[in-house]
Amino acid sequence: MPRSVRLVPAAAALLTFSLALTGTACDGGVHGTPGGSGVRDPYFPKAGNGGYHVDHYALTLDYTPGTHRLTGTAVITARATQDLSAFDLDLDGLHVDSVTVEGRDALFGRAGQELTVRPHDDLNAGETFRTTVRYSGVPHTLTDPDGSKEGWLPTADGALGLGEPVGSMAWYPGNHHPSDKATYDITVTVPQGLQAVSNGVLTGQATHGGRTTFHWHTAQPMASYLATVAIGHFTIARGTGPHGLPMLTAVDPAQAKDSADVLAQFPDIIKWEEDTFGPFPFSSAGVIIAAQDSSGYALETQNRPTFPGTPDTGTVVHELAHQWYGDSVTPKSWQDMWLNEGFATYAQWLWQEDHGGDNAQKIFTDLYNGDDDSIWAYPPAKPSGAAHISDSPVYERGAMVLHKIRQKIGDKAFFALLRSWPADHRYGNADTADFTAYVEKRFPDQDFTGIWKDWLYGNGKPAQP
């Protein structure tokens, strides 16, 4: 039988693919089973895939803004967690030109966001394998359940790749769920005169034949929703932060004047957050300030958060706090978003407390006594649906949970908790049950039942502030 078949949605082709997945393999027998086409996330059940974990992505991208065409090669190094006869990758849109596994042509098929791959030889549990996907086309801009845009967002002079919650599958194939983190090399080629900014450290840049290639390396594990590529005209500035931390900022020229003041505060914000949360968890820092309204929201893209125009200081504090809470310690599922947003929101409260604004207690009290009933729409740990994982209960009420813990254990213990939680779960994943168990173990003489019951999991407004 052929070693590589590009399948089309015709009955005969689909039958051939089905038999290839379940029947006799080219090398004489199937001992594995197909990996799952999702990880059963409670809000995005199709996101991610079962049967393997990715260790590293090597992405080579070539983009031409004039035609909006992207050509890509993704080399995905993964480890099988079961005997596999086939496995899925998440990829929305784009044309798949070829797939190889361990250098040998593989069968592949498309169904919605699923790219199903049947390697020539079955994969054994524990085996590390390399998959290469070559693809091309015009990437999609996706619409989230809440109506916001993600994926590949064209701009006047380039594009912006943003991935929360599932947008990264619009520009590269992968295991797109926060529970599977990996290291990255992202190489982007664009017309000469444009920049391509991504995560991590810029390790190479070269221009040939009117096109410039940028190579970015991310050494610490990263969830795919935190990967970014910003293509366009940017003013690039390099510097150092606390203890020599490399910093790189990329600013849309139209935003340079307005952003000067907040960028001048950047090293001090980093230092304050290190003093509060512990050492910066990554090998470089910075920001991307894209064109005004390029995305409609800020995002905590790893190493350097992305902003649609000039942000205010509080927003920078919030997105940088995510480097500890969300980027280094990443939720196991999208149900656990409050572990990202509650901590980052509370960071803003603490910044105000330390910089001449209202203290956290006043902010808490004002929210409790205010007339914004949306805060009580659902418990932070149980969003009411995929369209609501970024609503007020996850942010403000999530921060209120942390303030209740602070009231319970006192400032000294609480600020120690702010440092120990990200340190003890550095580069890993955690869910709400992990957090509550962690708090209870650290403070066994305290009873947190009321906080969990009324503030974290309870419906409606708690009776007592």
Short mmCIF file of C-alpha atoms in Angstrom, two decimals:
data_model
loop_
_atom_site.label_atom_id
_atom_site.label_comp_id
_atom_site.label_asym_id
_atom_site.label_seq_id
_atom_site.Cartn_x
_atom_site.Cartn_y
_atom_site.Cartn_z
CA MET A 1 0.00 0.00 0.00
CA PRO A 2 1.17 3.59 -0.48
CA ARG A 3 3.32 5.09 2.31
CA SER A 4 1.67 8.52 2.09
CA VAL A 5 -1.90 9.30 1.15
CA ARG A 6 -3.48 12.76 1.12
CA LEU A 7 -7.06 12.03 2.00
CA VAL A 8 -10.08 13.89 0.70
CA PRO A 9 -13.64 13.85 2.09
CA ALA A 10 -14.90 11.21 -0.31
CA ALA A 11 -16.43 7.96 0.91
CA ALA A 12 -13.78 5.70 -0.60
CA ALA A 13 -10.94 7.78 0.77
CA LEU A 14 -12.44 7.93 4.24
CA LEU A 15 -12.99 4.16 4.22
CA THR A 16 -9.35 3.64 3.23
CA PHE A 17 -8.26 5.83 6.12
CA SER A 18 -10.50 4.03 8.59
CA LEU A 19 -9.07 0.67 7.53
CA ALA A 20 -5.56 2.03 7.80
CA LEU A 21 -6.25 3.02 11.40
CA THR A 22 -7.88 -0.21 12.50
CA GLY A 23 -6.67 -2.93 10.18
CA THR A 24 -3.34 -4.45 9.32
CA ALA A 25 -0.34 -2.12 9.32
CA CYS A 26 2.10 -1.92 6.46
CA ASP A 27 4.74 -3.63 8.54
CA GLY A 28 2.64 -6.64 9.50
CA GLY A 29 0.35 -5.90 12.46
CA VAL A 30 -1.19 -3.36 14.77
CA HIS A 31 -0.49 -3.58 18.49
CA GLY A 32 -1.47 -0.02 19.44
CA THR A 33 -4.71 1.94 19.42
CA PRO A 34 -5.47 5.49 18.26
CA GLY A 35 -4.89 8.28 20.76
CA GLY A 36 -7.83 10.36 21.87
CA SER A 37 -8.99 13.31 19.79
CA GLY A 38 -9.46 15.47 22.90
CA VAL A 39 -8.58 15.54 26.59
CA ARG A 40 -12.17 16.07 27.77
CA ASP A 41 -11.66 19.62 28.94
CA PRO A 42 -14.97 20.63 30.54
CA TYR A 43 -15.24 23.76 28.38
CA PHE A 44 -13.27 22.90 25.25
CA PRO A 45 -13.68 19.11 24.89
CA LYS A 46 -12.08 18.99 21.43
CA ALA A 47 -8.91 20.76 22.59
CA GLY A 48 -5.76 18.72 23.04
CA ASN A 49 -5.21 15.08 22.22
CA GLY A 50 -4.55 11.83 24.06
CA GLY A 51 -1.79 9.26 23.79
CA TYR A 52 1.29 11.48 23.87
CA HIS A 53 2.96 14.49 25.43
CA VAL A 54 4.94 17.02 23.42
CA ASP A 55 8.48 17.84 24.54
CA HIS A 56 9.46 20.37 21.88
CA TYR A 57 8.08 22.33 18.93
CA ALA A 58 10.39 23.56 16.17
CA LEU A 59 8.29 25.86 13.98
CA THR A 60 9.61 27.34 10.75
CA LEU A 61 7.24 29.95 9.36
CA ASP A 62 7.32 32.17 6.28
CA TYR A 63 4.73 34.93 6.03
CA THR A 64 3.95 37.51 3.36
CA PRO A 65 1.55 40.20 4.61
CA GLY A 66 0.60 41.30 1.10
CA THR A 67 -0.95 37.93 0.28
CA HIS A 68 -1.64 36.84 3.90
CA ARG A 69 -0.04 33.51 2.98
CA LEU A 70 1.72 31.45 5.62
CA THR A 71 4.01 28.53 4.81
CA GLY A 72 5.05 26.42 7.76
CA THR A 73 6.95 23.37 8.87
CA ALA A 74 6.29 22.03 12.36
CA VAL A 75 8.70 19.46 13.79
CA ILE A 76 7.06 18.07 16.91
CA THR A 77 9.07 15.92 19.29
CA ALA A 78 6.76 13.94 21.56
CA ARG A 79 6.64 10.94 23.87
CA ALA A 80 3.97 8.27 23.51
CA THR A 81 2.04 7.60 26.72
CA GLN A 82 0.43 4.46 25.29
CA ASP A 83 0.95 2.06 22.41
CA LEU A 84 -0.22 4.18 19.46
CA SER A 85 -1.47 3.13 16.05
CA ALA A 86 -2.52 6.73 15.30
CA PHE A 87 -2.65 10.12 16.99
CA ASP A 88 -4.26 13.51 16.47
CA LEU A 89 -2.94 17.05 16.22
CA ASP A 90 -5.09 20.19 16.48
CA LEU A 91 -5.02 22.31 13.31
CA ASP A 92 -7.80 24.63 12.18
CA GLY A 93 -7.76 25.45 8.47
CA LEU A 94 -4.56 25.57 6.38
CA HIS A 95 -3.58 22.93 3.85
CA VAL A 96 -1.46 20.02 4.98
CA ASP A 97 1.11 19.20 2.30
CA SER A 98 2.81 16.22 3.95
CA VAL A 99 3.32 14.42 7.24
CA THR A 100 6.22 12.20 8.29
CA VAL A 101 6.82 10.34 11.53
CA GLU A 102 10.42 9.44 12.30
CA GLY A 103 11.34 10.39 8.75
CA ARG A 104 8.85 8.03 7.08
CA ASP A 105 5.77 9.16 5.17
CA ALA A 106 2.57 8.83 7.20
CA LEU A 107 -1.10 8.59 6.32
CA PHE A 108 -3.11 11.59 7.46
CA GLY A 109 -6.70 12.78 7.40
CA ARG A 110 -8.64 15.92 8.31
CA ALA A 111 -11.93 16.28 10.18
CA GLY A 112 -12.69 19.69 11.62
CA GLN A 113 -9.80 20.79 13.81
CA GLU A 114 -8.39 17.26 13.97
CA LEU A 115 -5.38 16.23 11.90
CA THR A 116 -5.20 12.46 12.39
CA VAL A 117 -1.84 10.86 11.68
CA ARG A 118 -1.22 7.15 11.07
CA PRO A 119 2.53 6.50 11.31
CA HIS A 120 4.11 3.80 9.15
CA ASP A 121 5.12 1.91 12.27
CA ASP A 122 3.12 1.75 15.49
CA LEU A 123 4.60 3.67 18.41
CA ASN A 124 5.39 2.03 21.74
CA ALA A 125 4.45 3.52 25.09
CA GLY A 126 7.38 5.56 26.35
CA GLU A 127 8.85 6.00 22.88
CA THR A 128 10.02 9.44 21.82
CA PHE A 129 9.10 10.22 18.23
CA ARG A 130 9.36 13.12 15.83
CA THR A 131 6.53 14.25 13.56
CA THR A 132 7.07 16.73 10.73
CA VAL A 133 4.06 18.52 9.25
CA ARG A 134 4.43 20.77 6.21
CA TYR A 135 1.50 23.09 5.65
CA SER A 136 0.47 26.32 3.94
CA GLY A 137 -2.40 28.68 3.27
CA VAL A 138 -4.12 31.73 4.73
CA PRO A 139 -4.51 31.30 8.51
CA HIS A 140 -7.89 31.83 10.10
CA THR A 141 -9.00 34.35 12.66
CA LEU A 142 -11.14 32.42 15.13
CA THR A 143 -14.05 33.72 17.21
CA ASP A 144 -14.13 32.65 20.85
CA PRO A 145 -17.37 31.64 22.57
CA ASP A 146 -17.30 35.08 24.23
CA GLY A 147 -17.07 36.83 20.85
CA SER A 148 -13.41 37.90 21.02
CA LYS A 149 -10.97 37.19 18.19
CA GLU A 150 -7.91 34.95 18.38
CA GLY A 151 -5.73 32.79 16.19
CA TRP A 152 -4.12 34.73 13.33
CA LEU A 153 -5.07 38.42 13.36
CA PRO A 154 -3.98 40.37 10.25
CA THR A 155 -2.76 43.92 10.92
CA ALA A 156 -2.08 46.84 8.59
CA ASP A 157 1.53 45.79 8.08
CA GLY A 158 1.69 42.19 9.31
CA ALA A 159 -0.12 39.88 11.69
CA LEU A 160 -0.49 38.92 15.31
CA GLY A 161 -0.73 35.31 16.47
CA LEU A 162 -2.61 34.91 19.77
CA GLY A 163 -3.79 31.67 21.26
CA GLU A 164 -6.04 31.88 24.33
CA PRO A 165 -7.85 29.57 24.64
CA VAL A 166 -7.40 27.57 21.40
CA GLY A 167 -6.25 30.05 18.76
CA SER A 168 -2.74 28.68 18.29
CA MET A 169 -4.17 25.84 16.20
CA ALA A 170 -4.90 28.45 13.51
CA TRP A 171 -1.18 28.84 12.74
CA TYR A 172 0.56 25.62 13.74
CA PRO A 173 -0.41 21.99 14.44
CA GLY A 174 0.02 20.76 17.97
CA ASN A 175 -1.45 19.43 21.18
CA HIS A 176 -3.34 22.60 21.98
CA HIS A 177 -4.39 22.25 25.58
CA PRO A 178 -2.74 23.94 28.60
CA SER A 179 -2.07 20.58 30.25
CA ASP A 180 0.66 19.80 27.67
CA LYS A 181 3.59 22.21 27.87
CA ALA A 182 6.76 22.14 25.76
CA THR A 183 9.85 24.10 24.83
CA TYR A 184 9.90 25.99 21.54
CA ASP A 185 12.06 27.17 18.67
CA ILE A 186 10.13 29.57 16.44
CA THR A 187 11.81 30.73 13.24
CA VAL A 188 9.93 33.33 11.19
CA THR A 189 10.85 34.77 7.78
CA VAL A 190 9.21 38.01 6.62
CA PRO A 191 9.85 40.68 3.97
CA GLN A 192 12.94 42.78 4.71
CA GLY A 193 12.09 45.82 6.81
CA LEU A 194 9.55 44.01 8.97
CA GLN A 195 10.22 42.41 12.34
CA ALA A 196 8.95 39.10 13.68
CA VAL A 197 8.81 39.04 17.48
CA SER A 198 8.05 35.92 19.48
CA ASN A 199 8.61 34.30 22.87
CA GLY A 200 11.89 33.61 24.59
CA VAL A 201 15.29 34.83 23.45
CA LEU A 202 16.23 36.07 19.99
CA THR A 203 19.12 33.78 19.06
CA GLY A 204 19.59 34.70 15.41
CA GLN A 205 18.66 37.17 12.69
CA ALA A 206 19.74 37.22 9.04
CA THR A 207 18.64 38.84 5.79
CA HIS A 208 18.95 37.19 2.37
CA GLY A 209 17.23 37.90 -0.91
CA GLY A 210 14.99 40.62 0.44
CA ARG A 211 13.64 38.59 3.37
CA THR A 212 14.69 38.53 7.02
CA THR A 213 14.63 35.49 9.28
CA PHE A 214 14.29 35.71 13.07
CA HIS A 215 14.96 32.73 15.34
CA TRP A 216 13.44 32.71 18.84
CA HIS A 217 14.16 30.08 21.50
CA THR A 218 12.01 29.36 24.57
CA ALA A 219 13.92 27.15 26.98
CA GLN A 220 11.27 26.85 29.68
CA PRO A 221 8.06 24.85 29.11
CA MET A 222 5.23 26.84 27.58
CA ALA A 223 1.55 26.10 27.03
CA SER A 224 0.58 26.56 23.40
CA TYR A 225 -1.97 29.29 24.17
CA LEU A 226 0.94 31.45 25.37
CA ALA A 227 2.90 31.22 22.11
CA THR A 228 2.88 34.33 19.96
CA VAL A 229 4.24 35.81 16.76
CA ALA A 230 3.98 39.57 16.12
CA ILE A 231 4.87 40.61 12.58
CA GLY A 232 5.11 44.21 11.45
CA HIS A 233 7.03 47.42 11.98
CA PHE A 234 8.26 47.60 15.56
CA THR A 235 10.77 49.70 17.43
CA ILE A 236 12.95 47.16 19.24
CA ALA A 237 14.71 48.06 22.48
CA ARG A 238 16.98 45.82 24.52
CA GLY A 239 18.04 46.26 28.10
CA THR A 240 18.44 44.50 31.42
CA GLY A 241 16.23 44.29 34.43
CA PRO A 242 16.89 43.14 37.98
CA HIS A 243 19.99 40.92 38.42
CA GLY A 244 20.80 41.30 34.71
CA LEU A 245 17.53 39.82 33.41
CA PRO A 246 17.53 40.34 29.62
CA MET A 247 14.60 42.47 28.46
CA LEU A 248 13.33 43.11 24.94
CA THR A 249 10.45 45.41 24.09
CA ALA A 250 8.79 45.69 20.69
CA VAL A 251 6.61 48.75 20.17
CA ASP A 252 4.49 49.76 17.21
CA PRO A 253 5.98 53.12 16.11
CA ALA A 254 2.59 54.84 16.40
CA GLN A 255 2.52 53.83 20.08
CA ALA A 256 6.09 54.84 20.95
CA LYS A 257 5.32 58.28 22.39
CA ASP A 258 2.30 57.24 24.42
CA SER A 259 4.01 54.13 25.79
CA ALA A 260 7.25 55.82 26.90
CA ASP A 261 6.10 56.45 30.48
CA VAL A 262 4.80 52.94 31.16
CA LEU A 263 7.86 51.35 29.55
CA ALA A 264 10.09 53.45 31.82
CA GLN A 265 8.34 51.81 34.79
CA PHE A 266 8.88 48.31 33.45
CA PRO A 267 12.11 47.44 35.35
CA ASP A 268 10.58 48.71 38.60
CA ILE A 269 7.42 46.65 38.03
CA ILE A 270 9.54 43.55 37.45
CA LYS A 271 11.51 44.22 40.64
CA TRP A 272 8.35 44.78 42.69
CA GLU A 273 6.83 41.55 41.38
CA GLU A 274 10.03 39.63 42.11
CA ASP A 275 10.02 41.02 45.65
CA THR A 276 6.39 39.93 46.01
CA PHE A 277 6.21 36.65 44.05
CA GLY A 278 9.79 35.40 43.87
CA PRO A 279 12.44 35.36 41.13
CA PHE A 280 11.19 35.94 37.58
CA PRO A 281 10.54 32.42 36.28
CA PHE A 282 11.88 32.82 32.73
CA SER A 283 15.17 33.59 31.02
CA SER A 284 14.01 36.87 29.47
CA ALA A 285 11.29 39.47 29.86
CA GLY A 286 9.69 42.25 27.87
CA VAL A 287 6.50 43.42 26.21
CA ILE A 288 4.95 43.63 22.76
CA ILE A 289 2.91 46.78 22.21
CA ALA A 290 1.09 46.19 18.94
CA ALA A 291 -1.06 48.57 16.94
CA GLN A 292 -4.05 50.16 18.63
CA ASP A 293 -7.02 47.75 18.70
CA SER A 294 -5.03 45.01 16.94
CA SER A 295 -6.58 42.39 19.21
CA GLY A 296 -9.01 44.09 21.56
CA TYR A 297 -7.39 42.60 24.69
CA ALA A 298 -4.04 42.15 26.42
CA LEU A 299 -2.62 38.65 26.75
CA GLU A 300 0.07 37.17 28.99
CA THR A 301 2.12 35.65 26.17
CA GLN A 302 5.11 33.98 27.80
CA ASN A 303 8.19 36.12 28.48
CA ARG A 304 6.66 39.24 26.92
CA PRO A 305 2.94 40.03 27.26
CA THR A 306 1.14 41.48 24.26
CA PHE A 307 -0.93 44.67 24.39
CA PRO A 308 -3.24 46.20 21.72
CA GLY A 309 -1.90 49.74 22.00
CA THR A 310 -0.40 51.49 25.00
CA PRO A 311 -1.44 49.85 28.30
CA ASP A 312 -1.86 51.52 31.66
CA THR A 313 0.37 50.55 34.56
CA GLY A 314 -2.23 48.32 36.21
CA THR A 315 -2.65 46.24 33.07
CA VAL A 316 1.13 45.75 32.80
CA VAL A 317 1.23 44.67 36.45
CA HIS A 318 -1.59 42.21 35.77
CA GLU A 319 -0.08 40.62 32.65
CA LEU A 320 3.40 40.40 34.15
CA ALA A 321 1.98 38.71 37.27
CA HIS A 322 0.74 35.99 34.94
CA GLN A 323 4.34 35.02 34.26
CA TRP A 324 4.22 33.39 37.70
CA TYR A 325 0.50 32.60 37.85
CA GLY A 326 -0.62 31.05 34.56
CA ASP A 327 2.59 30.89 32.54
CA SER A 328 4.97 29.15 34.94
CA VAL A 329 2.17 27.48 36.93
CA THR A 330 -0.42 26.67 34.28
CA PRO A 331 -3.98 25.42 34.84
CA LYS A 332 -4.71 21.77 34.15
CA SER A 333 -7.95 22.73 32.42
CA TRP A 334 -9.83 25.86 31.42
CA GLN A 335 -12.07 25.39 34.45
CA ASP A 336 -9.12 26.53 36.60
CA MET A 337 -8.77 29.99 35.00
CA TRP A 338 -9.28 31.71 38.34
CA LEU A 339 -5.84 30.43 39.37
CA ASN A 340 -4.51 32.67 36.60
CA GLU A 341 -6.83 35.64 36.78
CA GLY A 342 -7.54 35.77 40.50
CA PHE A 343 -3.82 35.97 41.30
CA ALA A 344 -3.10 38.52 38.55
CA THR A 345 -6.03 40.68 39.67
CA TYR A 346 -4.87 40.51 43.28
CA ALA A 347 -1.41 41.60 42.08
CA GLN A 348 -3.06 44.80 40.86
CA TRP A 349 -4.65 45.28 44.28
CA LEU A 350 -1.29 44.84 45.96
CA TRP A 351 0.39 47.25 43.54
CA GLN A 352 -2.20 49.90 44.43
CA GLU A 353 -1.71 49.13 48.12
CA ASP A 354 2.05 49.68 47.81
CA HIS A 355 1.89 52.71 45.51
CA GLY A 356 -0.41 55.19 47.18
CA GLY A 357 -3.76 53.76 46.09
CA ASP A 358 -6.53 51.97 47.94
CA ASN A 359 -5.46 49.02 50.03
CA ALA A 360 -6.68 45.53 49.23
CA GLN A 361 -9.18 45.54 52.09
CA LYS A 362 -10.90 48.66 50.74
CA ILE A 363 -10.99 47.26 47.22
CA PHE A 364 -12.49 44.04 48.59
CA THR A 365 -15.09 45.89 50.64
CA ASP A 366 -16.06 48.18 47.78
CA LEU A 367 -16.59 45.20 45.49
CA TYR A 368 -18.66 43.38 48.10
CA ASN A 369 -20.84 46.42 48.77
CA GLY A 370 -21.02 47.53 45.14
CA ASP A 371 -23.92 47.17 42.75
CA ASP A 372 -22.11 45.00 40.18
CA ASP A 373 -24.04 41.76 40.53
CA SER A 374 -22.02 40.12 37.73
CA ILE A 375 -19.31 39.30 40.29
CA TRP A 376 -21.72 36.80 41.89
CA ALA A 377 -22.97 35.23 38.65
CA TYR A 378 -21.16 31.94 39.32
CA PRO A 379 -18.40 30.59 41.57
CA PRO A 380 -14.80 31.28 40.45
CA ALA A 381 -14.00 27.57 40.37
CA LYS A 382 -17.10 26.69 38.29
CA PRO A 383 -17.58 29.07 35.35
CA SER A 384 -21.02 28.72 33.81
CA GLY A 385 -19.70 27.89 30.32
CA ALA A 386 -16.94 28.38 27.77
CA ALA A 387 -18.18 31.90 26.99
CA HIS A 388 -17.69 32.93 30.62
CA ILE A 389 -14.25 31.68 31.65
CA SER A 390 -12.96 35.28 31.48
CA ASP A 391 -15.86 37.00 33.22
CA SER A 392 -15.80 39.02 36.43
CA PRO A 393 -16.23 36.09 38.89
CA VAL A 394 -12.96 34.58 37.64
CA TYR A 395 -11.10 37.86 38.06
CA GLU A 396 -12.56 39.93 40.89
CA ARG A 397 -14.19 37.16 42.92
CA GLY A 398 -11.09 35.04 42.35
CA ALA A 399 -9.04 37.83 43.91
CA MET A 400 -11.56 38.02 46.75
CA VAL A 401 -10.89 34.34 47.52
CA LEU A 402 -7.21 35.19 47.93
CA HIS A 403 -8.05 38.12 50.18
CA LYS A 404 -10.16 35.86 52.40
CA ILE A 405 -7.14 33.57 52.72
CA ARG A 406 -5.01 36.59 53.64
CA GLN A 407 -7.51 37.57 56.31
CA LYS A 408 -7.46 34.03 57.68
CA ILE A 409 -3.71 33.43 57.89
CA GLY A 410 -2.30 36.96 58.26
CA ASP A 411 0.04 38.99 56.08
CA LYS A 412 3.32 37.24 56.87
CA ALA A 413 2.01 33.79 56.04
CA PHE A 414 0.02 35.06 53.04
CA PHE A 415 2.96 36.74 51.35
CA ALA A 416 5.01 33.61 51.95
CA LEU A 417 2.22 31.67 50.21
CA LEU A 418 2.37 34.03 47.20
CA ARG A 419 6.01 33.02 46.75
CA SER A 420 5.84 29.33 47.65
CA TRP A 421 2.90 28.37 45.39
CA PRO A 422 4.65 29.33 42.11
CA ALA A 423 8.01 28.11 43.37
CA ASP A 424 6.75 24.66 44.34
CA HIS A 425 4.79 24.24 41.07
CA ARG A 426 7.33 25.93 38.80
CA TYR A 427 6.85 25.02 35.10
CA GLY A 428 4.05 22.60 35.98
CA ASN A 429 0.27 22.42 35.92
CA ALA A 430 -2.19 22.68 38.77
CA ASP A 431 -5.93 22.73 39.34
CA THR A 432 -8.17 24.13 42.03
CA ALA A 433 -8.04 20.93 44.09
CA ASP A 434 -4.23 21.12 44.05
CA PHE A 435 -4.37 24.68 45.34
CA THR A 436 -6.84 24.08 48.14
CA ALA A 437 -4.94 20.97 49.26
CA TYR A 438 -1.69 22.96 49.17
CA VAL A 439 -3.11 25.72 51.35
CA GLU A 440 -4.58 23.25 53.83
CA LYS A 441 -1.29 21.35 54.09
CA ARG A 442 0.72 24.52 54.71
CA PHE A 443 -1.69 25.76 57.37
CA PRO A 444 -3.07 22.63 59.07
CA ASP A 445 -4.21 24.59 62.13
CA GLN A 446 -6.61 26.71 60.08
CA ASP A 447 -10.09 25.80 58.84
CA PHE A 448 -10.67 26.95 55.25
CA THR A 449 -13.99 25.15 54.80
CA GLY A 450 -16.03 28.34 54.82
CA ILE A 451 -13.79 30.07 52.26
CA TRP A 452 -13.96 27.15 49.86
CA LYS A 453 -17.69 26.63 50.38
CA ASP A 454 -18.86 30.25 50.26
CA TRP A 455 -16.27 32.09 48.16
CA LEU A 456 -14.67 29.55 45.84
CA TYR A 457 -17.46 27.08 45.06
CA GLY A 458 -20.60 28.71 46.42
CA ASN A 459 -23.39 30.16 44.29
CA GLY A 460 -24.43 33.75 44.81
CA LYS A 461 -23.10 36.44 47.10
CA PRO A 462 -21.71 35.12 50.40
CA ALA A 463 -23.64 36.30 53.43
CA GLN A 464 -20.64 37.65 55.29
CA PRO A 465 -17.83 39.74 53.84
#
